[in-house]
Amino acid sequence: MVTIREATPDDAVAFAAIVRACWRLVFRGIIPDSVLDRPEDEDIAERAARIRGRMVDGWRSYAAEHAGRIVGVARLAMVPVHGYDAEIDGLHVDPAAHRQGIGRALVRHACDHFAAHHERTLYIHVLRGNTGARAFYEAIGGTIVVEDTWSYAGVPHPAIGYAWADVAQLAGRLRTAP
């Protein structure tokens, strides 16, 4: 069984390892190999420092745990983005745990959090080439509202922003979805 809990700075290294694994799987051929092939220890340490810093700065993060191990992460930002109240800044599930409902559980939990804090609308940004994430966001009702670019290692990449008009409604749909 998967449980969702608020993350602590002590989770930053586990979060960084999951983000790295996801990026190496999903973004190969999309963003420069120089970004993906950095030495593991250095890459995880830098990612963990950024994640820890955001937590200390008040960003909320949630961990999905299974069998005592973190298998998914969601980073939340309760600031307006492109006219939407709140953002899931990062949603990553360990590649070994894909297609087990963990992403849905994390999004549902994030929506419950946003609704409890009177945030009504949701925004999520993704690289256009991340077809798996795009299919997931579209399957849970996301509407494309922004097309722009992100830059990695000085190279621009097409990106897409998805939005939902009602986080409480989305949470309810995710609660009843198979």
PDB file of C-alpha atoms in Angstrom:
ATOM      1  CA  MET A   1       0.000   0.000   0.000  1.00  0.00           C
ATOM      2  CA  VAL A   2       1.185   3.500  -0.854  1.00  0.00           C
ATOM      3  CA  THR A   3       0.981   6.259   1.730  1.00  0.00           C
ATOM      4  CA  ILE A   4       1.393   9.969   1.080  1.00  0.00           C
ATOM      5  CA  ARG A   5       3.026  12.201   3.675  1.00  0.00           C
ATOM      6  CA  GLU A   6       4.485  15.655   3.875  1.00  0.00           C
ATOM      7  CA  ALA A   7       8.162  15.550   3.035  1.00  0.00           C
ATOM      8  CA  THR A   8      10.946  16.838   5.238  1.00  0.00           C
ATOM      9  CA  PRO A   9      14.397  18.138   4.316  1.00  0.00           C
ATOM     10  CA  ASP A  10      15.707  14.682   5.276  1.00  0.00           C
ATOM     11  CA  ASP A  11      13.877  13.315   2.201  1.00  0.00           C
ATOM     12  CA  ALA A  12      15.778  15.544  -0.232  1.00  0.00           C
ATOM     13  CA  VAL A  13      18.367  12.938  -1.267  1.00  0.00           C
ATOM     14  CA  ALA A  14      15.682  10.312  -1.963  1.00  0.00           C
ATOM     15  CA  PHE A  15      13.703  12.918  -3.931  1.00  0.00           C
ATOM     16  CA  ALA A  16      16.794  13.861  -5.928  1.00  0.00           C
ATOM     17  CA  ALA A  17      17.509  10.223  -6.779  1.00  0.00           C
ATOM     18  CA  ILE A  18      13.956   9.738  -8.091  1.00  0.00           C
ATOM     19  CA  VAL A  19      14.088  12.950 -10.126  1.00  0.00           C
ATOM     20  CA  ARG A  20      17.429  11.876 -11.621  1.00  0.00           C
ATOM     21  CA  ALA A  21      16.101   8.416 -12.523  1.00  0.00           C
ATOM     22  CA  CYS A  22      13.010   9.935 -14.142  1.00  0.00           C
ATOM     23  CA  TRP A  23      14.989  12.498 -16.104  1.00  0.00           C
ATOM     24  CA  ARG A  24      17.464   9.904 -17.377  1.00  0.00           C
ATOM     25  CA  LEU A  25      14.607   7.690 -18.555  1.00  0.00           C
ATOM     26  CA  VAL A  26      12.223  10.282 -19.976  1.00  0.00           C
ATOM     27  CA  PHE A  27      14.439  13.060 -21.285  1.00  0.00           C
ATOM     28  CA  ARG A  28      17.087  11.062 -23.159  1.00  0.00           C
ATOM     29  CA  GLY A  29      17.093  12.503 -26.673  1.00  0.00           C
ATOM     30  CA  ILE A  30      15.062  15.510 -25.534  1.00  0.00           C
ATOM     31  CA  ILE A  31      17.510  17.511 -23.410  1.00  0.00           C
ATOM     32  CA  PRO A  32      21.300  17.467 -23.804  1.00  0.00           C
ATOM     33  CA  ASP A  33      23.089  14.321 -22.654  1.00  0.00           C
ATOM     34  CA  SER A  34      25.507  16.603 -20.784  1.00  0.00           C
ATOM     35  CA  VAL A  35      22.651  17.415 -18.389  1.00  0.00           C
ATOM     36  CA  LEU A  36      21.599  13.769 -17.984  1.00  0.00           C
ATOM     37  CA  ASP A  37      25.040  12.193 -17.750  1.00  0.00           C
ATOM     38  CA  ARG A  38      26.503  14.226 -14.917  1.00  0.00           C
ATOM     39  CA  PRO A  39      28.248  12.100 -12.274  1.00  0.00           C
ATOM     40  CA  GLU A  40      25.556  10.581 -10.056  1.00  0.00           C
ATOM     41  CA  ASP A  41      26.912  11.745  -6.684  1.00  0.00           C
ATOM     42  CA  GLU A  42      27.406  15.313  -7.904  1.00  0.00           C
ATOM     43  CA  ASP A  43      24.010  15.436  -9.635  1.00  0.00           C
ATOM     44  CA  ILE A  44      22.080  14.044  -6.672  1.00  0.00           C
ATOM     45  CA  ALA A  45      23.916  16.301  -4.200  1.00  0.00           C
ATOM     46  CA  GLU A  46      23.100  19.426  -6.241  1.00  0.00           C
ATOM     47  CA  ARG A  47      19.465  18.413  -6.771  1.00  0.00           C
ATOM     48  CA  ALA A  48      19.075  17.559  -3.069  1.00  0.00           C
ATOM     49  CA  ALA A  49      20.476  20.955  -2.068  1.00  0.00           C
ATOM     50  CA  ARG A  50      17.954  22.738  -4.340  1.00  0.00           C
ATOM     51  CA  ILE A  51      15.074  20.589  -3.055  1.00  0.00           C
ATOM     52  CA  ARG A  52      16.094  21.106   0.579  1.00  0.00           C
ATOM     53  CA  GLY A  53      16.397  24.855  -0.011  1.00  0.00           C
ATOM     54  CA  ARG A  54      12.895  25.043  -1.455  1.00  0.00           C
ATOM     55  CA  MET A  55      11.504  23.136   1.524  1.00  0.00           C
ATOM     56  CA  VAL A  56      13.221  25.531   3.906  1.00  0.00           C
ATOM     57  CA  ASP A  57      11.807  28.447   1.865  1.00  0.00           C
ATOM     58  CA  GLY A  58       8.287  27.149   2.492  1.00  0.00           C
ATOM     59  CA  TRP A  59       7.561  25.102  -0.619  1.00  0.00           C
ATOM     60  CA  ARG A  60       5.439  22.067   0.215  1.00  0.00           C
ATOM     61  CA  SER A  61       6.557  18.666  -0.947  1.00  0.00           C
ATOM     62  CA  TYR A  62       4.889  15.312  -0.555  1.00  0.00           C
ATOM     63  CA  ALA A  63       6.384  11.844  -0.595  1.00  0.00           C
ATOM     64  CA  ALA A  64       4.685   8.655  -1.710  1.00  0.00           C
ATOM     65  CA  GLU A  65       6.017   5.690   0.259  1.00  0.00           C
ATOM     66  CA  HIS A  66       5.693   1.991  -0.363  1.00  0.00           C
ATOM     67  CA  ALA A  67       7.290  -0.661   1.828  1.00  0.00           C
ATOM     68  CA  GLY A  68       9.259   2.012   3.708  1.00  0.00           C
ATOM     69  CA  ARG A  69      10.783   3.480   0.543  1.00  0.00           C
ATOM     70  CA  ILE A  70       9.991   6.769  -1.201  1.00  0.00           C
ATOM     71  CA  VAL A  71       8.616   5.942  -4.662  1.00  0.00           C
ATOM     72  CA  GLY A  72       7.152   9.273  -5.716  1.00  0.00           C
ATOM     73  CA  VAL A  73       7.443  12.994  -5.087  1.00  0.00           C
ATOM     74  CA  ALA A  74       5.328  16.085  -5.673  1.00  0.00           C
ATOM     75  CA  ARG A  75       6.568  19.641  -5.191  1.00  0.00           C
ATOM     76  CA  LEU A  76       3.850  22.257  -4.709  1.00  0.00           C
ATOM     77  CA  ALA A  77       3.936  26.001  -5.202  1.00  0.00           C
ATOM     78  CA  MET A  78       1.059  28.084  -3.895  1.00  0.00           C
ATOM     79  CA  VAL A  79       1.799  31.093  -6.049  1.00  0.00           C
ATOM     80  CA  PRO A  80      -0.041  32.287  -9.146  1.00  0.00           C
ATOM     81  CA  VAL A  81       1.404  30.914 -12.390  1.00  0.00           C
ATOM     82  CA  HIS A  82      -0.001  31.991 -15.772  1.00  0.00           C
ATOM     83  CA  GLY A  83      -3.166  33.129 -13.988  1.00  0.00           C
ATOM     84  CA  TYR A  84      -3.701  29.880 -12.046  1.00  0.00           C
ATOM     85  CA  ASP A  85      -3.699  29.802  -8.237  1.00  0.00           C
ATOM     86  CA  ALA A  86      -1.255  26.973  -7.586  1.00  0.00           C
ATOM     87  CA  GLU A  87       1.250  24.747  -9.335  1.00  0.00           C
ATOM     88  CA  ILE A  88       2.594  21.250  -9.041  1.00  0.00           C
ATOM     89  CA  ASP A  89       6.166  22.249  -9.786  1.00  0.00           C
ATOM     90  CA  GLY A  90       7.429  18.692 -10.028  1.00  0.00           C
ATOM     91  CA  LEU A  91       5.748  15.290 -10.118  1.00  0.00           C
ATOM     92  CA  HIS A  92       8.053  12.285 -10.324  1.00  0.00           C
ATOM     93  CA  VAL A  93       7.441   8.592  -9.758  1.00  0.00           C
ATOM     94  CA  ASP A  94      10.248   6.051  -9.519  1.00  0.00           C
ATOM     95  CA  PRO A  95      10.366   4.370 -12.955  1.00  0.00           C
ATOM     96  CA  ALA A  96      10.129   0.961 -11.235  1.00  0.00           C
ATOM     97  CA  ALA A  97       6.778   2.059  -9.746  1.00  0.00           C
ATOM     98  CA  HIS A  98       5.121   3.559 -12.826  1.00  0.00           C
ATOM     99  CA  ARG A  99       1.484   2.730 -13.644  1.00  0.00           C
ATOM    100  CA  GLN A 100       0.560   1.808 -10.078  1.00  0.00           C
ATOM    101  CA  GLY A 101      -1.584   4.849  -9.257  1.00  0.00           C
ATOM    102  CA  ILE A 102       1.171   6.739  -7.436  1.00  0.00           C
ATOM    103  CA  GLY A 103       1.039   9.806  -9.687  1.00  0.00           C
ATOM    104  CA  ARG A 104      -2.748   9.950  -9.310  1.00  0.00           C
ATOM    105  CA  ALA A 105      -2.439   9.665  -5.528  1.00  0.00           C
ATOM    106  CA  LEU A 106       0.124  12.475  -5.406  1.00  0.00           C
ATOM    107  CA  VAL A 107      -1.969  14.774  -7.615  1.00  0.00           C
ATOM    108  CA  ARG A 108      -5.082  14.008  -5.534  1.00  0.00           C
ATOM    109  CA  HIS A 109      -3.207  14.795  -2.321  1.00  0.00           C
ATOM    110  CA  ALA A 110      -1.840  18.023  -3.823  1.00  0.00           C
ATOM    111  CA  CYS A 111      -5.360  19.039  -4.905  1.00  0.00           C
ATOM    112  CA  ASP A 112      -6.704  18.344  -1.415  1.00  0.00           C
ATOM    113  CA  HIS A 113      -3.914  20.522   0.014  1.00  0.00           C
ATOM    114  CA  PHE A 114      -4.604  23.348  -2.432  1.00  0.00           C
ATOM    115  CA  ALA A 115      -8.370  23.209  -1.797  1.00  0.00           C
ATOM    116  CA  ALA A 116      -7.812  23.306   1.974  1.00  0.00           C
ATOM    117  CA  HIS A 117      -5.812  26.512   1.448  1.00  0.00           C
ATOM    118  CA  HIS A 118      -8.485  28.102  -0.772  1.00  0.00           C
ATOM    119  CA  GLU A 119      -6.523  27.655  -3.981  1.00  0.00           C
ATOM    120  CA  ARG A 120      -9.008  26.740  -6.705  1.00  0.00           C
ATOM    121  CA  THR A 121      -7.096  26.343  -9.971  1.00  0.00           C
ATOM    122  CA  LEU A 122      -4.031  24.246 -10.831  1.00  0.00           C
ATOM    123  CA  TYR A 123      -1.193  24.545 -13.334  1.00  0.00           C
ATOM    124  CA  ILE A 124       1.461  21.987 -14.348  1.00  0.00           C
ATOM    125  CA  HIS A 125       4.293  22.592 -16.844  1.00  0.00           C
ATOM    126  CA  VAL A 126       5.916  19.788 -18.871  1.00  0.00           C
ATOM    127  CA  LEU A 127       8.325  19.434 -21.780  1.00  0.00           C
ATOM    128  CA  ARG A 128       6.485  18.728 -25.028  1.00  0.00           C
ATOM    129  CA  GLY A 129       8.607  15.617 -25.602  1.00  0.00           C
ATOM    130  CA  ASN A 130       7.560  14.070 -22.281  1.00  0.00           C
ATOM    131  CA  THR A 131       4.787  12.057 -23.902  1.00  0.00           C
ATOM    132  CA  GLY A 132       4.142   9.871 -20.860  1.00  0.00           C
ATOM    133  CA  ALA A 133       3.486  12.835 -18.572  1.00  0.00           C
ATOM    134  CA  ARG A 134       1.409  14.550 -21.245  1.00  0.00           C
ATOM    135  CA  ALA A 135      -0.769  11.455 -21.666  1.00  0.00           C
ATOM    136  CA  PHE A 136      -1.203  11.269 -17.874  1.00  0.00           C
ATOM    137  CA  TYR A 137      -2.185  14.940 -17.535  1.00  0.00           C
ATOM    138  CA  GLU A 138      -4.605  14.672 -20.440  1.00  0.00           C
ATOM    139  CA  ALA A 139      -6.109  11.466 -19.005  1.00  0.00           C
ATOM    140  CA  ILE A 140      -6.879  13.279 -15.754  1.00  0.00           C
ATOM    141  CA  GLY A 141      -8.528  16.170 -17.560  1.00  0.00           C
ATOM    142  CA  GLY A 142      -5.742  18.694 -18.072  1.00  0.00           C
ATOM    143  CA  THR A 143      -6.281  21.353 -20.720  1.00  0.00           C
ATOM    144  CA  ILE A 144      -3.337  22.849 -22.606  1.00  0.00           C
ATOM    145  CA  VAL A 145      -3.254  26.551 -21.767  1.00  0.00           C
ATOM    146  CA  VAL A 146       0.358  27.577 -22.472  1.00  0.00           C
ATOM    147  CA  GLU A 147       2.956  26.667 -25.079  1.00  0.00           C
ATOM    148  CA  ASP A 148       6.421  28.072 -24.477  1.00  0.00           C
ATOM    149  CA  THR A 149      10.033  26.950 -24.040  1.00  0.00           C
ATOM    150  CA  TRP A 150      12.345  25.841 -21.256  1.00  0.00           C
ATOM    151  CA  SER A 151      16.115  26.026 -21.518  1.00  0.00           C
ATOM    152  CA  TYR A 152      18.552  23.296 -20.431  1.00  0.00           C
ATOM    153  CA  ALA A 153      22.287  23.761 -20.916  1.00  0.00           C
ATOM    154  CA  GLY A 154      21.475  26.781 -23.065  1.00  0.00           C
ATOM    155  CA  VAL A 155      19.243  24.796 -25.438  1.00  0.00           C
ATOM    156  CA  PRO A 156      15.567  25.806 -25.708  1.00  0.00           C
ATOM    157  CA  HIS A 157      12.964  23.019 -25.592  1.00  0.00           C
ATOM    158  CA  PRO A 158       9.242  23.275 -26.367  1.00  0.00           C
ATOM    159  CA  ALA A 159       7.092  23.068 -23.239  1.00  0.00           C
ATOM    160  CA  ILE A 160       3.385  22.888 -22.493  1.00  0.00           C
ATOM    161  CA  GLY A 161       1.352  24.112 -19.540  1.00  0.00           C
ATOM    162  CA  TYR A 162      -1.733  22.179 -18.449  1.00  0.00           C
ATOM    163  CA  ALA A 163      -4.451  23.586 -16.205  1.00  0.00           C
ATOM    164  CA  TRP A 164      -7.496  22.480 -14.243  1.00  0.00           C
ATOM    165  CA  ALA A 165     -10.269  24.911 -13.284  1.00  0.00           C
ATOM    166  CA  ASP A 166     -11.243  23.245 -10.000  1.00  0.00           C
ATOM    167  CA  VAL A 167      -8.816  21.339  -7.759  1.00  0.00           C
ATOM    168  CA  ALA A 168     -11.595  20.000  -5.522  1.00  0.00           C
ATOM    169  CA  GLN A 169     -13.385  18.562  -8.540  1.00  0.00           C
ATOM    170  CA  LEU A 170     -10.144  17.022  -9.846  1.00  0.00           C
ATOM    171  CA  ALA A 171      -9.428  15.470  -6.439  1.00  0.00           C
ATOM    172  CA  GLY A 172     -12.925  13.976  -6.414  1.00  0.00           C
ATOM    173  CA  ARG A 173     -12.474  12.477  -9.888  1.00  0.00           C
ATOM    174  CA  LEU A 174      -9.109  11.001  -8.897  1.00  0.00           C
ATOM    175  CA  ARG A 175     -10.644   9.510  -5.745  1.00  0.00           C
ATOM    176  CA  THR A 176     -13.214   7.580  -7.786  1.00  0.00           C
ATOM    177  CA  ALA A 177     -11.038   6.726 -10.806  1.00  0.00           C
ATOM    178  CA  PRO A 178      -9.876   3.137 -11.245  1.00  0.00           C
TER     179      PRO A 178
END
